[in-house]
Coordinates of C-alpha atoms in Angstrom, one line a residue:
Chain A
M1 CA -163.3 85.2 -6.9
S2 CA -166.9 84.9 -6.3
T3 CA -168.9 81.9 -7.4
K4 CA -172.4 81.3 -7.3
L5 CA -172.0 77.6 -7.7
S6 CA -171.2 75.8 -4.5
R7 CA -168.6 73.0 -4.5
R8 CA -171.2 70.5 -3.4
E9 CA -173.4 71.5 -6.3
F10 CA -170.6 71.4 -8.7
L11 CA -169.5 67.9 -7.7
K12 CA -173.1 66.8 -7.9
M13 CA -173.2 68.1 -11.5
C14 CA -169.9 66.5 -12.5
A15 CA -170.5 63.2 -10.9
G16 CA -174.2 62.9 -11.7
S17 CA -175.6 61.3 -14.9
A18 CA -174.9 63.8 -17.3
A19 CA -176.4 62.1 -20.4
A20 CA -179.3 64.5 -20.8
I21 CA -177.5 67.8 -20.3
S22 CA -174.3 69.3 -21.5
L23 CA -171.8 69.8 -18.6
A24 CA -170.0 72.4 -20.4
G25 CA -173.2 74.3 -21.3
Y26 CA -174.3 74.2 -17.7
L27 CA -171.0 75.3 -16.4
A28 CA -170.4 78.1 -19.0
P29 CA -172.2 81.0 -17.3
F30 CA -170.3 80.4 -14.0
M31 CA -167.1 80.0 -15.8
K32 CA -167.6 83.1 -17.8
E33 CA -168.0 85.1 -14.5
A34 CA -164.9 83.5 -13.1
V35 CA -162.8 84.2 -16.2
A36 CA -164.1 87.8 -16.3
A37 CA -163.1 88.2 -12.6
G38 CA -159.5 87.2 -13.6
A39 CA -159.2 83.3 -13.3
P40 CA -155.6 82.0 -13.9
P41 CA -154.7 81.4 -17.4
V42 CA -154.4 78.0 -18.9
I43 CA -151.7 76.9 -21.2
W44 CA -152.2 73.7 -23.2
I45 CA -149.0 71.9 -24.7
Q46 CA -148.7 68.7 -26.6
G47 CA -145.9 66.1 -26.4
A48 CA -145.9 62.6 -27.9
S49 CA -149.7 62.4 -28.6
C50 CA -152.0 61.8 -31.4
T51 CA -154.0 65.1 -30.8
G52 CA -157.0 62.8 -30.0
C53 CA -157.6 64.5 -26.7
S54 CA -157.9 67.9 -28.4
V55 CA -160.1 66.5 -30.8
S56 CA -162.2 65.1 -28.1
L57 CA -162.3 68.5 -26.4
L58 CA -163.5 70.1 -29.6
N59 CA -166.4 67.7 -29.7
T60 CA -168.1 69.9 -27.0
V61 CA -170.7 71.6 -29.3
H62 CA -172.9 73.1 -26.8
P63 CA -172.0 75.8 -26.0
D64 CA -169.9 76.3 -29.2
I65 CA -166.3 75.3 -28.9
K66 CA -165.3 78.8 -29.7
E67 CA -166.9 80.1 -26.8
V68 CA -165.6 77.3 -24.4
L69 CA -162.1 78.1 -25.5
T70 CA -162.2 81.9 -25.5
K71 CA -164.7 82.7 -22.7
V72 CA -165.2 79.6 -20.6
I73 CA -161.6 78.6 -20.3
S74 CA -159.0 81.3 -20.3
L75 CA -157.0 79.4 -22.7
T76 CA -154.0 81.5 -23.7
Y77 CA -152.3 78.9 -26.0
H78 CA -153.3 75.7 -27.6
P79 CA -151.0 74.2 -30.5
N80 CA -153.8 73.2 -32.8
I81 CA -156.3 76.1 -32.7
S82 CA -154.3 79.1 -31.5
A83 CA -153.7 81.6 -34.2
A84 CA -150.2 82.4 -32.8
A85 CA -147.2 80.5 -34.3
G86 CA -143.5 80.5 -34.2
D87 CA -141.8 82.9 -31.8
L88 CA -145.1 84.5 -31.0
A89 CA -146.4 81.3 -29.7
I90 CA -143.4 80.1 -27.9
K91 CA -142.1 83.3 -26.5
E92 CA -145.3 85.4 -25.9
A93 CA -148.0 82.9 -25.5
I94 CA -146.2 80.2 -23.5
Y95 CA -143.0 81.6 -21.8
K96 CA -144.1 85.1 -21.2
V97 CA -147.5 83.9 -19.7
A98 CA -145.7 81.5 -17.5
E99 CA -143.1 84.0 -16.2
T100 CA -145.7 86.7 -15.5
N101 CA -148.0 84.4 -13.7
P102 CA -145.6 82.3 -11.5
K103 CA -147.5 79.6 -9.7
N104 CA -150.8 81.2 -10.9
F105 CA -151.6 79.5 -14.2
F106 CA -152.6 76.0 -15.1
L107 CA -150.7 73.8 -17.5
V108 CA -152.5 71.3 -19.6
V109 CA -150.4 68.5 -20.9
E110 CA -151.4 66.2 -23.7
G111 CA -149.1 63.3 -24.7
A112 CA -146.1 61.4 -23.1
V113 CA -142.7 63.1 -22.7
P114 CA -140.0 61.4 -25.0
M115 CA -136.8 61.3 -23.0
G116 CA -134.6 59.4 -25.5
A117 CA -132.0 61.2 -27.5
D118 CA -132.2 63.9 -25.1
G119 CA -135.7 64.6 -26.1
L120 CA -135.2 65.1 -29.8
Y121 CA -137.9 62.8 -30.7
C122 CA -140.4 65.6 -30.0
T123 CA -139.4 69.1 -31.2
V124 CA -142.2 71.7 -30.4
G125 CA -140.4 74.8 -31.5
E126 CA -137.2 76.7 -32.0
E127 CA -135.1 78.7 -29.7
G128 CA -132.3 80.7 -31.2
H129 CA -131.9 78.2 -34.2
E130 CA -131.8 75.3 -31.8
P131 CA -134.6 72.9 -31.6
L132 CA -136.8 73.4 -28.6
V133 CA -137.6 69.9 -27.3
F134 CA -140.8 69.1 -25.4
K135 CA -138.9 67.8 -22.5
K136 CA -137.2 71.2 -22.0
L137 CA -140.5 73.1 -22.5
L138 CA -142.2 71.0 -19.9
T139 CA -139.4 71.3 -17.4
D140 CA -139.1 75.0 -17.9
I141 CA -142.7 76.0 -17.6
G142 CA -144.0 72.9 -15.7
S143 CA -142.4 73.8 -12.4
K144 CA -143.9 77.4 -12.5
A145 CA -147.4 76.1 -12.9
K146 CA -149.9 76.0 -10.0
A147 CA -150.9 72.5 -11.0
I148 CA -150.5 70.5 -14.1
L149 CA -153.6 68.8 -15.7
N150 CA -152.6 65.5 -17.5
F151 CA -155.2 65.1 -20.2
G152 CA -155.1 61.7 -21.8
T153 CA -153.6 58.4 -20.6
C154 CA -150.2 59.3 -22.5
S155 CA -149.4 62.3 -20.2
A156 CA -150.9 60.7 -17.1
Y157 CA -149.5 57.1 -17.4
G158 CA -147.4 56.9 -20.5
G159 CA -150.1 55.3 -22.6
V160 CA -149.4 54.3 -26.2
P161 CA -146.0 56.0 -26.7
A162 CA -144.6 54.5 -23.5
T163 CA -145.9 50.9 -24.3
D164 CA -143.1 48.3 -24.9
P165 CA -140.8 48.5 -26.8
N166 CA -140.8 52.2 -26.5
P167 CA -138.1 53.3 -28.7
T168 CA -138.4 56.9 -28.0
D169 CA -138.2 56.3 -24.1
C170 CA -141.5 58.1 -23.5
K171 CA -142.3 58.8 -19.7
P172 CA -145.4 60.2 -18.0
V173 CA -145.3 63.8 -16.9
S174 CA -145.0 62.6 -13.3
A175 CA -141.7 61.1 -14.0
V176 CA -140.4 64.5 -15.4
V177 CA -141.9 67.3 -13.3
K178 CA -141.8 66.9 -9.5
N179 CA -143.2 69.0 -6.7
V180 CA -146.1 70.2 -8.7
P181 CA -149.6 69.0 -8.1
L182 CA -150.8 66.7 -10.9
V183 CA -154.3 65.8 -11.9
N184 CA -154.7 62.9 -14.1
V185 CA -157.5 62.8 -16.6
P186 CA -156.8 59.5 -18.5
G187 CA -158.8 58.0 -21.3
C188 CA -157.9 57.4 -24.9
P189 CA -159.3 60.0 -25.5
P190 CA -160.8 61.4 -22.3
H191 CA -164.5 62.5 -22.5
P192 CA -164.8 66.2 -23.1
D193 CA -166.9 66.6 -19.9
W194 CA -163.9 65.2 -17.8
M195 CA -161.6 67.8 -19.4
V196 CA -164.0 70.7 -19.2
G197 CA -165.1 69.7 -15.8
T198 CA -161.5 69.4 -14.3
I199 CA -160.6 72.7 -15.8
A200 CA -163.8 74.3 -14.4
H201 CA -163.0 72.9 -11.0
V202 CA -159.5 74.5 -10.9
L203 CA -160.6 77.7 -12.3
L204 CA -163.7 78.2 -10.2
Y205 CA -162.2 77.0 -6.8
G206 CA -158.5 77.5 -7.4
D207 CA -157.4 74.0 -6.2
I208 CA -157.5 70.5 -7.6
P209 CA -160.5 68.1 -7.2
E210 CA -160.3 65.2 -4.9
L211 CA -158.2 62.5 -6.6
D212 CA -158.1 58.7 -6.3
A213 CA -154.9 56.6 -5.8
F214 CA -154.0 56.9 -9.5
G215 CA -154.4 60.7 -9.3
R216 CA -157.7 60.8 -11.1
P217 CA -160.7 63.1 -10.1
K218 CA -163.1 61.1 -8.1
M219 CA -166.0 62.9 -9.5
F220 CA -165.4 61.3 -12.9
F221 CA -163.4 58.0 -12.1
E222 CA -165.0 56.4 -9.2
K223 CA -167.4 54.1 -10.9
I224 CA -166.6 50.5 -12.3
V225 CA -167.6 50.1 -15.8
H226 CA -168.7 46.5 -15.2
D227 CA -171.0 47.4 -12.3
N228 CA -172.9 49.9 -14.4
C229 CA -172.8 48.2 -17.8
Q230 CA -175.9 47.9 -19.8
R231 CA -175.1 44.3 -20.4
R232 CA -174.7 43.5 -16.8
Q233 CA -177.7 41.3 -16.6
Y234 CA -176.2 39.0 -19.3
F235 CA -173.2 38.5 -17.0
D236 CA -175.2 37.7 -14.0
N237 CA -177.2 35.2 -15.9
A238 CA -174.1 33.7 -17.6
I239 CA -174.9 34.6 -21.1
F240 CA -171.8 35.2 -22.8
A241 CA -171.1 36.4 -26.3
K242 CA -168.7 34.2 -28.3
T243 CA -168.2 36.4 -31.1
F244 CA -168.8 40.3 -31.7
G245 CA -172.3 41.2 -32.5
E246 CA -173.9 38.5 -30.4
M247 CA -175.9 39.4 -27.4
G248 CA -174.5 38.5 -24.1
C249 CA -171.7 39.9 -21.7
M250 CA -168.5 40.3 -23.7
L251 CA -166.1 39.2 -20.8
E252 CA -164.8 36.3 -22.9
L253 CA -164.0 38.6 -25.6
G254 CA -161.6 40.4 -23.4
C255 CA -163.7 43.2 -22.0
K256 CA -161.9 45.0 -19.3
G257 CA -164.9 46.4 -17.6
P258 CA -164.6 44.7 -14.3
F259 CA -161.7 46.8 -13.3
A260 CA -161.9 49.9 -15.6
H261 CA -162.9 53.0 -13.9
C262 CA -164.9 55.7 -15.5
D263 CA -168.4 56.9 -16.0
A264 CA -168.8 56.8 -19.9
M265 CA -171.6 54.3 -19.4
N266 CA -173.7 57.0 -17.8
R267 CA -172.3 60.1 -19.5
M268 CA -171.9 58.5 -22.9
W269 CA -170.0 60.0 -25.8
N270 CA -170.8 62.3 -28.6
Q271 CA -173.2 64.4 -26.7
G272 CA -174.8 61.4 -24.9
N273 CA -175.4 59.3 -28.0
N274 CA -173.6 56.0 -27.3
W275 CA -170.6 54.5 -25.6
C276 CA -168.1 51.7 -26.1
V277 CA -170.2 48.7 -25.1
G278 CA -173.4 50.4 -26.6
C279 CA -172.0 50.1 -30.1
G280 CA -170.9 46.4 -29.5
G281 CA -167.4 46.9 -28.6
V282 CA -165.5 45.7 -25.5
C283 CA -164.1 48.1 -22.8
I284 CA -160.4 48.3 -23.4
G285 CA -159.8 49.9 -20.1
C286 CA -158.3 53.1 -21.6
T287 CA -158.4 55.0 -18.2
E288 CA -156.2 52.5 -16.4
P289 CA -152.4 53.2 -15.8
Q290 CA -151.5 49.8 -17.5
F291 CA -153.3 50.7 -20.7
P292 CA -152.6 49.7 -23.6
G293 CA -150.0 47.0 -22.1
W294 CA -152.6 44.2 -22.5
P295 CA -154.4 42.3 -25.2
M296 CA -157.6 44.2 -25.9
Y297 CA -159.5 41.2 -27.1
E298 CA -158.4 38.5 -24.8
R299 CA -159.3 37.7 -21.2
L300 CA -155.9 36.9 -19.9
P301 CA -152.7 37.6 -21.7
E302 CA -150.0 34.9 -22.6
M303 CA -147.0 34.9 -20.5
P304 CA -143.5 34.7 -21.9
V305 CA -141.7 31.8 -20.6
G306 CA -138.7 31.7 -23.0
P307 CA -137.5 33.1 -26.4
A308 CA -140.3 33.5 -28.7
T309 CA -142.5 31.3 -26.5
A310 CA -145.7 32.3 -24.7
V311 CA -148.1 30.3 -22.8
T312 CA -151.5 30.9 -21.1
A313 CA -152.1 30.5 -17.6
D314 CA -154.4 27.6 -18.5
Q315 CA -151.7 25.8 -20.4
I316 CA -149.2 26.0 -17.5
G317 CA -152.1 24.7 -15.1
I318 CA -153.0 21.8 -17.3
V319 CA -149.3 20.7 -17.8
L320 CA -148.6 21.0 -14.0
G321 CA -151.9 19.3 -13.2
A322 CA -151.0 16.4 -15.4
A323 CA -147.5 16.2 -14.1
T324 CA -148.9 16.0 -10.7
A325 CA -151.3 13.3 -11.6
L326 CA -148.7 11.3 -13.3
G327 CA -146.4 11.7 -10.2
I328 CA -149.1 10.6 -7.8
A329 CA -149.8 7.5 -10.2
G330 CA -146.2 6.8 -10.2
H331 CA -145.9 6.9 -6.6
L332 CA -149.0 4.8 -6.1
A333 CA -147.5 2.1 -8.2
G334 CA -144.2 2.3 -6.2
N335 CA -146.3 2.1 -3.0
V336 CA -148.1 -1.1 -4.1
L337 CA -144.9 -2.7 -5.5
T338 CA -142.9 -2.0 -2.4
G339 CA -145.7 -3.3 -0.3
R340 CA -146.4 -0.1 1.6
I341 CA -150.0 -0.3 0.9
G342 CA -152.1 -3.2 -0.1
P343 CA -152.2 -6.8 1.3
K344 CA -148.5 -7.0 2.1
K345 CA -148.8 -4.2 4.6
A346 CA -150.6 -6.4 7.4
D347 CA -147.7 -9.1 7.2
K348 CA -145.0 -6.3 7.4
S349 CA -146.5 -4.7 10.5
K350 CA -146.6 -8.1 12.1
E351 CA -143.0 -8.6 11.3
G352 CA -142.2 -5.3 12.9
E353 CA -144.0 -6.5 16.0
A354 CA -142.4 -9.8 16.3
Chain B
M1 CA -159.9 -5.7 20.4
I2 CA -160.1 -2.1 21.1
K3 CA -157.0 -0.1 20.1
K4 CA -155.6 2.3 22.5
M5 CA -156.1 5.8 21.0
K6 CA -154.4 9.0 21.7
E7 CA -155.4 12.5 20.6
R8 CA -153.9 13.8 17.4
H9 CA -156.2 16.8 16.4
S10 CA -158.0 19.0 18.8
I11 CA -161.6 19.9 18.1
W12 CA -160.6 23.3 16.9
I13 CA -157.9 22.0 14.5
R14 CA -160.7 19.6 13.0
I15 CA -163.2 22.5 12.8
F16 CA -160.9 24.8 11.0
H17 CA -159.7 22.0 8.8
W18 CA -163.1 21.2 7.6
T19 CA -164.4 24.7 7.2
N20 CA -161.4 25.8 5.3
M21 CA -161.5 22.7 3.2
I22 CA -165.2 23.3 2.3
A23 CA -164.5 27.0 1.6
I24 CA -161.3 26.2 -0.6
I25 CA -163.1 23.5 -2.6
M26 CA -166.1 25.7 -3.2
L27 CA -163.8 28.7 -4.2
I28 CA -161.9 26.4 -6.6
L29 CA -165.1 25.2 -8.2
T30 CA -166.8 28.6 -8.4
G31 CA -163.6 30.1 -9.4
F32 CA -163.1 28.0 -12.5
Y33 CA -166.7 28.7 -13.4
I34 CA -166.2 32.4 -13.0
H35 CA -162.9 32.0 -15.1
A36 CA -164.4 30.0 -17.9
P37 CA -168.3 29.9 -17.7
Q38 CA -168.6 28.6 -21.2
S39 CA -166.4 25.4 -20.7
F40 CA -166.8 24.7 -16.9
K41 CA -170.6 24.6 -16.7
L42 CA -171.0 23.6 -13.1
F43 CA -173.3 26.4 -11.9
S44 CA -176.5 27.8 -13.3
S45 CA -175.5 31.4 -13.5
M46 CA -172.9 33.9 -12.8
D47 CA -175.0 35.2 -9.9
T48 CA -175.0 31.9 -8.1
A49 CA -171.3 31.2 -8.7
R50 CA -170.3 34.6 -7.6
T51 CA -172.6 34.7 -4.5
I52 CA -170.9 31.4 -3.3
H53 CA -167.5 32.6 -4.3
F54 CA -167.7 35.8 -2.3
A55 CA -169.5 34.1 0.7
M56 CA -166.8 31.3 0.8
A57 CA -164.1 34.0 0.6
Y58 CA -165.4 35.4 3.9
V59 CA -165.5 31.9 5.5
L60 CA -162.0 31.4 4.3
T61 CA -160.7 34.8 5.4
F62 CA -162.0 34.2 9.0
G63 CA -161.0 30.6 8.9
V64 CA -157.5 31.6 8.2
I65 CA -157.5 34.3 10.9
G66 CA -159.0 31.8 13.3
R67 CA -156.6 29.1 12.5
V68 CA -153.6 31.5 12.8
Y69 CA -155.0 32.7 16.2
Y70 CA -155.3 29.1 17.3
A71 CA -151.9 28.1 16.2
I72 CA -150.4 31.0 18.2
V73 CA -152.5 30.5 21.4
A74 CA -152.4 26.7 21.4
K75 CA -148.6 26.7 20.8
D76 CA -149.5 24.7 17.6
A77 CA -147.4 26.8 15.3
K78 CA -144.4 24.8 16.2
N79 CA -145.9 21.7 14.6
I80 CA -146.8 23.4 11.3
V81 CA -144.4 26.2 10.5
Y82 CA -141.5 25.3 8.3
R83 CA -138.2 26.3 9.9
P84 CA -135.8 26.8 7.0
I85 CA -132.7 25.4 8.5
E86 CA -133.8 22.6 10.8
D87 CA -136.5 21.4 8.5
T88 CA -134.4 21.5 5.3
K89 CA -131.8 19.3 7.0
K90 CA -134.5 16.8 7.6
L91 CA -135.7 16.8 4.0
P92 CA -133.4 14.3 2.4
S93 CA -134.3 11.4 4.7
M94 CA -138.0 12.1 4.0
L95 CA -137.3 12.4 0.1
K96 CA -135.4 9.1 0.3
Y97 CA -138.6 7.5 1.9
Y98 CA -141.0 8.9 -0.6
L99 CA -138.7 7.9 -3.6
F100 CA -138.6 4.3 -2.2
L101 CA -134.8 4.6 -1.6
A102 CA -135.3 3.9 2.1
D103 CA -137.9 1.6 3.8
D104 CA -138.6 4.1 6.7
H105 CA -138.0 7.5 7.8
P106 CA -137.0 9.0 11.3
Y107 CA -139.6 10.4 13.6
Y108 CA -140.2 14.1 12.7
G109 CA -142.7 15.2 15.3
K110 CA -146.3 15.7 14.4
Y111 CA -145.6 16.6 10.8
N112 CA -142.8 15.8 8.4
P113 CA -140.8 18.6 6.8
G114 CA -142.7 18.2 3.5
Q115 CA -146.0 18.6 5.3
K116 CA -144.7 21.6 7.2
G117 CA -143.5 23.1 4.0
M118 CA -146.9 22.6 2.4
Y119 CA -149.1 24.0 5.3
T120 CA -146.8 27.0 5.7
A121 CA -147.1 27.5 1.9
W122 CA -150.9 27.1 2.1
L123 CA -150.9 30.0 4.7
V124 CA -148.9 32.3 2.4
M125 CA -151.0 31.3 -0.6
A126 CA -154.3 31.8 1.2
I127 CA -153.2 35.2 2.4
L128 CA -152.1 36.1 -1.2
M129 CA -155.5 34.8 -2.5
I130 CA -157.5 36.9 0.0
I131 CA -155.6 40.0 -0.9
T132 CA -155.8 39.6 -4.6
G133 CA -159.3 38.4 -4.3
F134 CA -160.6 41.3 -2.4
I135 CA -158.7 43.7 -4.8
L136 CA -160.8 42.1 -7.7
Y137 CA -163.9 42.0 -5.6
K138 CA -163.9 45.7 -4.7
P139 CA -161.7 47.3 -7.3
H140 CA -162.5 50.9 -6.2
L141 CA -161.6 50.2 -2.5
F142 CA -158.1 48.7 -3.2
L143 CA -157.1 50.9 -6.1
G144 CA -153.6 51.8 -4.5
L145 CA -152.9 48.2 -3.6
S146 CA -153.6 47.0 -7.1
G147 CA -151.2 49.6 -8.5
L148 CA -148.5 48.3 -6.2
L149 CA -149.0 44.7 -7.5
G150 CA -148.7 45.9 -11.2
G151 CA -152.5 46.6 -12.1
F152 CA -155.5 44.6 -12.2
L153 CA -154.5 42.2 -15.0
V154 CA -151.5 41.1 -13.0
V155 CA -153.7 40.7 -9.9
R156 CA -156.0 38.5 -12.0
I157 CA -153.1 36.4 -13.2
I158 CA -151.7 35.9 -9.7
H159 CA -155.1 35.0 -8.3
Y160 CA -155.6 32.4 -11.1
A161 CA -152.0 31.0 -10.9
I162 CA -152.3 30.5 -7.2
N163 CA -155.6 28.7 -7.7
W164 CA -153.8 26.2 -9.8
L165 CA -151.2 25.7 -7.1
F166 CA -154.0 25.0 -4.6
V167 CA -155.6 22.5 -6.9
I168 CA -152.1 20.7 -7.4
T169 CA -151.1 20.8 -3.8
I170 CA -154.6 19.5 -2.6
M171 CA -154.3 16.6 -5.0
V172 CA -150.8 15.7 -3.4
H173 CA -152.2 16.3 0.0
V174 CA -155.1 14.0 -0.5
Y175 CA -153.1 11.3 -2.1
L176 CA -150.3 11.2 0.4
D177 CA -152.8 11.2 3.2
I178 CA -154.7 8.2 2.0
A179 CA -151.5 6.4 0.9
E180 CA -149.8 6.7 4.4
G181 CA -152.8 5.1 6.0
I182 CA -156.5 5.4 6.6
P183 CA -155.9 6.1 10.4
I184 CA -154.4 9.4 9.4
L185 CA -157.5 10.2 7.4
K186 CA -159.8 8.9 10.3
S187 CA -158.0 11.1 12.8
M188 CA -159.1 14.3 11.0
F189 CA -162.7 13.3 11.7
T190 CA -162.3 11.8 15.3
G191 CA -159.2 13.5 16.4
K192 CA -157.7 10.3 17.6
I193 CA -155.1 8.0 16.3
P194 CA -154.1 4.4 17.5
E195 CA -151.2 4.9 20.0
D196 CA -149.1 2.3 18.1
F197 CA -149.4 4.1 14.8
H198 CA -146.2 4.1 13.0
H199 CA -144.8 7.6 12.6
G200 CA -141.2 6.6 11.6
Y201 CA -138.4 5.2 13.7
H202 CA -137.0 7.0 16.7
E203 CA -133.2 7.5 16.2
E204 CA -131.0 5.8 18.7
S205 CA -129.7 8.2 21.1

C-alpha cells in the first residue's frame, strides 16, 4: 500500500486545530487511493446504542457523506444506511466478508453489549428462524477482526446502557472480545473527525494509532478541556457563574472540564461552528470511562450512607468537624474540672514532689 | 531558678514539623477556596490560590520525603510508627486517662499510642493526598492511576474527604498539645523540655 501522506503529517493533521478545515475533506484523496489499492474492508455493527454515533458520522458534509462511505471508507456494511437487509446483510455483507478476510478487516462497534437473558435484549437478525443476538454476532466476527474500533462511549466503556441499574447487564466490547486490538473512540457522540480520522489511520497505515491508558487515540484525546476552555480566564480570575446563561466559569454548575479529555474546544462541532461550553452548557465529560455515572450539573455527587439517604462530602465534614469541636470542648471542661489544667495544677505538682 | 533541660526534638524534626505545618495549613486554606470559591472568599483569585496550592504541594511532598528519610536514618521511626499489637495493648490505659477515669497514665516512651497512631495515619493520609493531588493536577500524566482508583470524580472525593480528616485531626492535635502543657508546645520551637516534665508514671518493675 503506497501512501503519499507520511505518518507524521497525518498525526499533525489530526491533532492540530481543525476548526478551519475539514479533516475528512483533507484525507479523502489519500483514502481514495488507499481504498482503490485494496484497503481492508470495514464492517459497522450496532448493539445497545441510540444510533447517535452514526448520525454524528453522517454530519460529515464535506466531502459528501456518500463519498465518505463508499469511496473514503471501504464500508461494506452499516445497519442504518446499507441497502442490504435480511439474510443478504447478515450472511453476505457481514459473515461472508469476515470469513473471506480473516484478520484483515476492521470492525466498528457502536453501542454496548447486552449480556442479560443470554443477549436477547438486543436481536440484530435471524439465523434459521432463531434470533441472532448481538452478543453472538460480536463474538463470531469480533475475534476474526484485525482490530475493533469502538465508536462511542457505550461500546468503549459501557456508557448509558451500562449505567446503574443496568437491567440488561450491558458490558463494553472489551469485556466480550479478548485478544483483539481495541481502539476506543468515546464521546456521546464522538466527533465525526475522531471517527473518520481513526478509520483513516487504520486504513492508511494498517495498524492502530497510539493510545492512552484508556485506549483512546492520543491524537484526539490528549488535551484537557479545562486547560483549553474559552472560559478559562474566568476560572483564573475566580469569576464563577451561579446560573446558566451567566458569564463566568461553570465549575460550580458541575462542569467536568478539569478532567475530561478531548479536543472539541479546538475542533468544534457542526463543521467548526460551536461546542458544548460555547453554547452555554457545561462539559459533561462524555469521553471519560465513568460517564454518565455522575451528576452532570453538580460539582461533587452525594454519597449513599444508608437506605434512601445520601449526603454530600461537605455535610459529612461539617458534622464530623462539629463533633470534634464538641469533643474538644467537653474534654477541656473535664480538664478544668479535674484540675489537670488551670490554677490547681501548680498545687498538684507540688503535692507530687512532696 | 533555671530548670534543667533535655533535648526532645532535634533541629531536623523541628524544621520538618514547621515546614510541613505551613504547607498543610496553606493547602487546606487554598483547598477550601478552590473547592468553594463562592463561599470561602479568602483569596483574590483562583490563580493566586492555585499557585499557592501547587507550590505548597511540592513543599509538602519533599517535606514528607525528607521526614521519612530522617525517621529512618536517625532511627526516629520507632518513636512515631504505630505498632499494631504492642501499641494497641497500651491504648486502654491511655484512653482511661483521657476520659478522666484515671489520674495518670504509664510512661509510653516519647509518644503515647494515640499520638503514634495519629502520626502514622498522617503519613498515610499525606501520601494519599499527594497521589490524588497530582492526579488532579496533571490529569493527562496519571490517566492510568486515576482509572485504578475509579475515575477522576472518585479521586476528587478522596482528596476532599482526606482534607476534612486533616482538619479534624489537626484540631485534636493542637488542643491536646496545649491541654497537656505549654512546655510541650515550647519544645517544638526550642527543641528542649524540662528534665522533670511529667510524662506519666514508670511502672514498678
